[in-house]
Coordinates of C-alpha atoms in Angstrom, one line a residue:
X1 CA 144.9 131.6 138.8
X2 CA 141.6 133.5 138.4
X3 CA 140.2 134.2 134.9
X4 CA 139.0 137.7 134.2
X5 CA 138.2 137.0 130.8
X6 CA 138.3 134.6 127.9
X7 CA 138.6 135.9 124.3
X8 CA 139.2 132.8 122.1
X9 CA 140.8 133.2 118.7
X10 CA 140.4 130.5 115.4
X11 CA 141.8 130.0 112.3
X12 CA 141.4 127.6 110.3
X13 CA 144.1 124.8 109.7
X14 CA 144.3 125.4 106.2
X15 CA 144.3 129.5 104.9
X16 CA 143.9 132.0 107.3
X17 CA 140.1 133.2 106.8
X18 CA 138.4 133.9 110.1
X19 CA 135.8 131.8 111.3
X20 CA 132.1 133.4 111.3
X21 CA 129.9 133.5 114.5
X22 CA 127.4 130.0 114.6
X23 CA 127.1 127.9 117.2
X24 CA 126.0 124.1 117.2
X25 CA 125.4 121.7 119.9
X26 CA 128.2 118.6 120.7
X27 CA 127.0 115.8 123.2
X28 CA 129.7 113.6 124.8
X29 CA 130.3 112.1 128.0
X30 CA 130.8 115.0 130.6
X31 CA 128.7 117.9 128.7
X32 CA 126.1 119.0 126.1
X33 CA 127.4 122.1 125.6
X34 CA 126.9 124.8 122.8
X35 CA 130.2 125.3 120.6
X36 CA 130.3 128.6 119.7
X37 CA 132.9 130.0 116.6
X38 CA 133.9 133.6 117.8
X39 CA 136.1 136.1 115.1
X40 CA 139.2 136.5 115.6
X41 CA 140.7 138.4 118.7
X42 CA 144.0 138.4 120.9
X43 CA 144.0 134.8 122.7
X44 CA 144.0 131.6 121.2
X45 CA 145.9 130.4 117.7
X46 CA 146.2 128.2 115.6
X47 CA 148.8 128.0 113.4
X48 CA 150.4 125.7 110.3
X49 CA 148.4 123.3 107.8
X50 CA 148.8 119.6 106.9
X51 CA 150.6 117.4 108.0
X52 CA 151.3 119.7 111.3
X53 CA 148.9 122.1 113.0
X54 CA 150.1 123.6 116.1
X55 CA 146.9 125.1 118.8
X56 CA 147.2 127.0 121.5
X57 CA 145.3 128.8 124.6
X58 CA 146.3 131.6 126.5
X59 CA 143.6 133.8 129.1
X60 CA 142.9 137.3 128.3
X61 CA 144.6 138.7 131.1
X62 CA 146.8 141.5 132.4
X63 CA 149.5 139.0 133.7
X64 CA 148.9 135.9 131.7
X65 CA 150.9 132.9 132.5
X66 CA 149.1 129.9 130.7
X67 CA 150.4 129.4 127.4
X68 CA 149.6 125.5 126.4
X69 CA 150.3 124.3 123.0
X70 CA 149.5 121.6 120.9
X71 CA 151.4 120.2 118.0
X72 CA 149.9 117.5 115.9
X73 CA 151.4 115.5 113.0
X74 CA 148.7 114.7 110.3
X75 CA 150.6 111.7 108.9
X76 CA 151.1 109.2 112.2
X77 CA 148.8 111.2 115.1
X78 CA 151.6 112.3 117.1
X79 CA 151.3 114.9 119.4
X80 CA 153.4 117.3 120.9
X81 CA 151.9 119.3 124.4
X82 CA 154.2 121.8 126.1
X83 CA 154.3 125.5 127.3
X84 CA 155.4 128.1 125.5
X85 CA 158.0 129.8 127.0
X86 CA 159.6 126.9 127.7
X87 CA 159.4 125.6 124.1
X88 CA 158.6 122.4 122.8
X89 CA 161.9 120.7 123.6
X90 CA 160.5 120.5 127.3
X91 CA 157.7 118.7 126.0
X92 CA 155.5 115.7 126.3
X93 CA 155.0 113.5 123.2
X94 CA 152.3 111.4 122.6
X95 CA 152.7 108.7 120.4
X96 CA 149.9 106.1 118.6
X97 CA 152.1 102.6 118.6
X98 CA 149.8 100.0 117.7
X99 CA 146.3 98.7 117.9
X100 CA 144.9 95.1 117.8
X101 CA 141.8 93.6 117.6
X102 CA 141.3 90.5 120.1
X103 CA 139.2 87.9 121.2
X104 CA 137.9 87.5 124.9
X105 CA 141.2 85.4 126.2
X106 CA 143.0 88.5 124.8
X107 CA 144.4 86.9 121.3
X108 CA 144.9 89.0 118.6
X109 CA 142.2 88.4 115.8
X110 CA 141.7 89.0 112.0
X111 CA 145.2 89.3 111.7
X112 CA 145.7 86.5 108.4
X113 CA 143.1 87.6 106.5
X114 CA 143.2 90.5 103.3
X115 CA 141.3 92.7 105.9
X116 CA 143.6 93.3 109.0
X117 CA 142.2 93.9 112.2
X118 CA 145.2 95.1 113.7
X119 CA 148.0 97.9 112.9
X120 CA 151.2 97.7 113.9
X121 CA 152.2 100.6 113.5
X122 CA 150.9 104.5 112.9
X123 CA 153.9 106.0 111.4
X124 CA 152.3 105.7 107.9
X125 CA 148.6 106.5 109.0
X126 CA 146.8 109.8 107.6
X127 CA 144.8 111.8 110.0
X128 CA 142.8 114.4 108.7
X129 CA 142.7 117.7 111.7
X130 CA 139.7 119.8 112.0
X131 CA 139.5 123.6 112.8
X132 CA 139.5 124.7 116.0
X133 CA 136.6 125.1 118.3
X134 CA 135.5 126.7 121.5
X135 CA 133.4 124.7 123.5
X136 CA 132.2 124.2 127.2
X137 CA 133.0 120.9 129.2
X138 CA 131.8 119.7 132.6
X139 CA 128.2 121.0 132.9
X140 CA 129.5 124.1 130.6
X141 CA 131.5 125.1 133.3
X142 CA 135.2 124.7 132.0
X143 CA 135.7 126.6 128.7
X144 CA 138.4 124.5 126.5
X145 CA 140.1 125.2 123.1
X146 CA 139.1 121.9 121.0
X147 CA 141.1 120.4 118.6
X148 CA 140.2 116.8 116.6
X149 CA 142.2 114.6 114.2
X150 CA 141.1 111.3 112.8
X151 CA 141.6 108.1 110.6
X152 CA 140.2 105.3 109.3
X153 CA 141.4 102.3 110.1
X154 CA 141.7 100.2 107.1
X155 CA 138.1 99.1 106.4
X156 CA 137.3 98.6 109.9
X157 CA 136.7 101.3 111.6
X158 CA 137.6 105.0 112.7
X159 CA 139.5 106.2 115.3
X160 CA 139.5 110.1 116.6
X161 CA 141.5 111.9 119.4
X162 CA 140.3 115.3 120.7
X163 CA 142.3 117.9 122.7
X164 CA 141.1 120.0 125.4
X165 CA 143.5 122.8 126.3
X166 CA 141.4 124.2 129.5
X167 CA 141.1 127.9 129.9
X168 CA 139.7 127.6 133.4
X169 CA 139.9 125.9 136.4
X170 CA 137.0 123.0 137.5
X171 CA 136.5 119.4 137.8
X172 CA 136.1 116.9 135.0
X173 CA 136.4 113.2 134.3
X174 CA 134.2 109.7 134.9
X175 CA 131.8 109.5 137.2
X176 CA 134.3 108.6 140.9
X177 CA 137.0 109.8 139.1
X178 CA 137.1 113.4 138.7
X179 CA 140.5 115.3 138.5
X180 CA 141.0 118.4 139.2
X181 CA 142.0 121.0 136.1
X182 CA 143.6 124.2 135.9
X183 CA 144.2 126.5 133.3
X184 CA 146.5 125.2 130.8
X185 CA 146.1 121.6 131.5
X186 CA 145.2 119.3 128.4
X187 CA 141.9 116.9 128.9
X188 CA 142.0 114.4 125.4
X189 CA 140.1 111.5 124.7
X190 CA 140.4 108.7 121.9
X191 CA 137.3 107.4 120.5
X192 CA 136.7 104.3 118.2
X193 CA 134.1 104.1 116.1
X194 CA 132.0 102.5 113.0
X195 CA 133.8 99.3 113.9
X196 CA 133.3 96.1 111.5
X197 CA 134.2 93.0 114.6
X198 CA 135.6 90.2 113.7
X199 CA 133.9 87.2 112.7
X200 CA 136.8 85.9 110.7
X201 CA 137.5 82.4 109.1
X202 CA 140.9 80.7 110.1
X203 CA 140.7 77.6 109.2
X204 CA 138.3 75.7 111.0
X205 CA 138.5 78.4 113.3
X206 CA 136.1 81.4 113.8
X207 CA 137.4 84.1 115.3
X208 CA 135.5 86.5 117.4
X209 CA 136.8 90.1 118.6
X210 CA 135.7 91.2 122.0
X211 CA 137.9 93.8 122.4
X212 CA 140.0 96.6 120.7
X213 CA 144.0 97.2 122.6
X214 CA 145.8 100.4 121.4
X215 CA 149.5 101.0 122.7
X216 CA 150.1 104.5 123.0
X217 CA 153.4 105.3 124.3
X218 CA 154.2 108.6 126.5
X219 CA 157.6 110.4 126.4
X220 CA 158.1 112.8 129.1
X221 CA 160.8 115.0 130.8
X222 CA 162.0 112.3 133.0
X223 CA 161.0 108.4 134.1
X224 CA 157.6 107.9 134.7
X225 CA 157.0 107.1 138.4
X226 CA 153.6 106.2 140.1
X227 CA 152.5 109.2 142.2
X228 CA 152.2 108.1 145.9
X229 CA 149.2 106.1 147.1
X230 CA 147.7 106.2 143.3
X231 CA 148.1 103.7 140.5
X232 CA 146.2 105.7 138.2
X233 CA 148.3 109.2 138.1
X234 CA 151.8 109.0 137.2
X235 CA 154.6 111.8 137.4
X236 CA 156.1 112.3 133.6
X237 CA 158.6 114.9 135.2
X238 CA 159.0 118.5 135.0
X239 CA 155.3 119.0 137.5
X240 CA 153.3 117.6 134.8
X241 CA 151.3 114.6 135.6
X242 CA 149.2 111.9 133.3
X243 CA 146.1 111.3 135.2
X244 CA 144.1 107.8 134.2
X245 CA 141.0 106.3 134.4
X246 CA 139.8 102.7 134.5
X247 CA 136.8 103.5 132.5
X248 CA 135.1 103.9 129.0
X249 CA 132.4 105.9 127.9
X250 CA 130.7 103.2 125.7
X251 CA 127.7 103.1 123.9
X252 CA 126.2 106.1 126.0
X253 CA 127.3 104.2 129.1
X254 CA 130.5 104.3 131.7
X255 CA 131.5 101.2 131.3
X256 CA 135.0 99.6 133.7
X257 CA 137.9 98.1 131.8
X258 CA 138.5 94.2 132.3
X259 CA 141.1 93.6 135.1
X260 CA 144.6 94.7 134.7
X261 CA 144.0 97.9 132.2
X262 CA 145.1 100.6 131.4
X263 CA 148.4 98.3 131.3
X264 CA 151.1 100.4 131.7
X265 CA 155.0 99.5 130.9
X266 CA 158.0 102.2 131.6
X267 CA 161.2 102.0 129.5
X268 CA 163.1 105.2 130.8
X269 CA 161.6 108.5 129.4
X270 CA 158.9 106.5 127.6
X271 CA 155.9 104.7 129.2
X272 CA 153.8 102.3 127.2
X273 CA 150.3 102.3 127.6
X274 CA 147.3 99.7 126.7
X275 CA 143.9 101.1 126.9
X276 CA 141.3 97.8 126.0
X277 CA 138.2 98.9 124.7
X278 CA 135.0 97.1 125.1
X279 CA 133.2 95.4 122.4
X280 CA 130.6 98.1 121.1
X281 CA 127.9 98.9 118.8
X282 CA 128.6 102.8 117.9
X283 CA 131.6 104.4 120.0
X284 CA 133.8 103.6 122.7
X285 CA 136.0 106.5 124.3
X286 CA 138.8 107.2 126.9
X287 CA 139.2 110.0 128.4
X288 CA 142.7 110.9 130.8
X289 CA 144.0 114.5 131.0
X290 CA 147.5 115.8 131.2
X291 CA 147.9 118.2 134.2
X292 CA 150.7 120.9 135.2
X293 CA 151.6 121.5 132.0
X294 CA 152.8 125.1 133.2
X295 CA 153.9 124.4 136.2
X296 CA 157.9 124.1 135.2
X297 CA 157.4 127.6 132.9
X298 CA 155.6 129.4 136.1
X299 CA 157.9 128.4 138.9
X300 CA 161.0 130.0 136.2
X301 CA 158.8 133.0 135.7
X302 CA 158.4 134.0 139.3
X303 CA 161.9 134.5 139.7
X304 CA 163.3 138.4 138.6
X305 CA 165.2 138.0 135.2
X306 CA 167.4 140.9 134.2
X307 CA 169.1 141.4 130.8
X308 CA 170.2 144.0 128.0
X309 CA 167.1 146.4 128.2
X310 CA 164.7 143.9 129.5
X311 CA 163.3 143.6 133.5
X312 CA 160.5 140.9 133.6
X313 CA 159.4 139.1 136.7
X314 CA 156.4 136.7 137.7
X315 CA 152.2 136.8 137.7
X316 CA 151.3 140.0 139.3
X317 CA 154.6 141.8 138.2
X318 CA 155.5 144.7 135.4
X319 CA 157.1 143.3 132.5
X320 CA 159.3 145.9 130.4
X321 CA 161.7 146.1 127.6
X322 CA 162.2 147.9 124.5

């Protein structure tokens, strides 16, 4: 679907004062790319404060069908994509499980000391969400809505997720491993940082980390299935696919995960997955991307709907009512 225009609205998560016109530079992986805070205009919300923020994109168009939104809990990090008009029951939920902290045979480390290198769960965890921000990905050709939360993990370390919620259609991901994004899709990375390793005592026994495991489990419309001829893209139902790389972007550097990762385990609606992150100095990120995310909403718009005083119809169509 073809983009005439972009007009990006922010608020800020807490209050409703609009955000004045700066921009700054952000480096990452794919981009270095000028954010840029515009006033606010029709397009893109965000709505709510603590604990939950909700952020959304739509294009600036005659006919616009891309309506993505993100719902984020501030206590646990769970997250909430879906379209609009089909609401957020028709979801997919994203869900921090666990992390650990092991040693290069995969053993779990740190974990009997008064500073635990492991959590076993999120569900009590504070994130803190930032304000929204436009910004520019793959060589500043893909304009995304940007949305951050983070938490420190104990004493350890920091971990941060950012969502993308693309406005335009283009090509992103690790180097070999592009995908393919349209308007609407989601593109969000987790990156851990500030880390303290383990060195810890235990017994006799030092123990060394090597590598950081975080379980993240995906609920979806349906049972996850592998898409044909891929292990790395799954079907979550309802035309929305998680696509997945075997890489991190760590220390400035791509960087392959060992043998085996992401692991990924399906129990009905819900897949479990283990992303192992390499033992680093300053960051380490992942970066998949949820795609089709409007696909189920757009197919139900194109048929003709008729009701008490309302005629509406699919991209391209006249929409009326009262």
């Amino acid at each position: 679907m073809a983009l005439a225009a972009l007009a990006f609205t922010c608020l800020a998560v807490v209050g409703s004062a609009q955000a004045d016109v700066n921009s700054s530079t952000t480096t990452g992986p794919e981009h270095t790319a000028t954010t840029t805070y515009l006033p606010t205009g029709p397009g893109t919300t965000v709505t709510g404060a603590p604990p939950t923020t909700t952020t959304a994109l739509t294009e600036d168009t005659p006919n616009a069908t891309s309506r993505t939104k993100v719902d984020i809990m501030g206590q646990s990090g769970k997250f909430t994509v879906y379209d609009e008009r089909s609401g957020k029951g028709s979801g997919i939920q994203l869900t921090m499980d666990a992390l650990r902290e092991v040693d290069a045979d995969g053993t779990s480390v740190g974990a009997s000391g008064s500073v635990k290198h492991s959590i076993n769960t999120f569900a009590a965890q504070d994130f803190s969400i930032a304000d929204a921000e436009d910004v520019t990905l793959g060589n500043r050709q893909v304009p995304a809505l940007k949305i951050s939360f983070s938490s420190s993990i104990s004493t350890i370390g920091k971990i941060r997720v950012d969502t993308y919620v693309i406005g335009k259609s283009g090509l992103l991901g690790p180097p070999g491993e592009e995908w393919a994004v349209l308007p609407g899709d989601l593109k969000w990375s987790i990156e851990l940082s500030e880390w303290n390793w383990c060195g810890c005592s235990k017994g006799q026994t030092t123990e060394e980390g090597a590598f950081v495991d975080l379980d993240i489990s995906v609920k979806g419309l349906g049972t996850a299935q592998a898409n044909t001829g891929s292990n790395k893209s799954l079907s979550l139902g309802g035309g929305v696919n998680l696509e997945l790389s075997s890489q991190t972007y760590t220390d400035g550097a791509w960087v392959s995960m060992p043998e085996g990762y992401p692991k990924i385990v399906m129990q009905g609606s819900s897949t479990i997955f283990t992303f192992r992150f390499p033992k680093f100095s300053t960051s380490s990120l992942y970066d998949p991307v949820l795609t089709g995310l409007n696909a189920a909403a757009e197919s139900s718009d194109s048929s003709t709907t008729t009701g008490p005083g309302t005629t509406s119809a699919g991209p391209g169509a006249t929409s009326a009512g009262p």
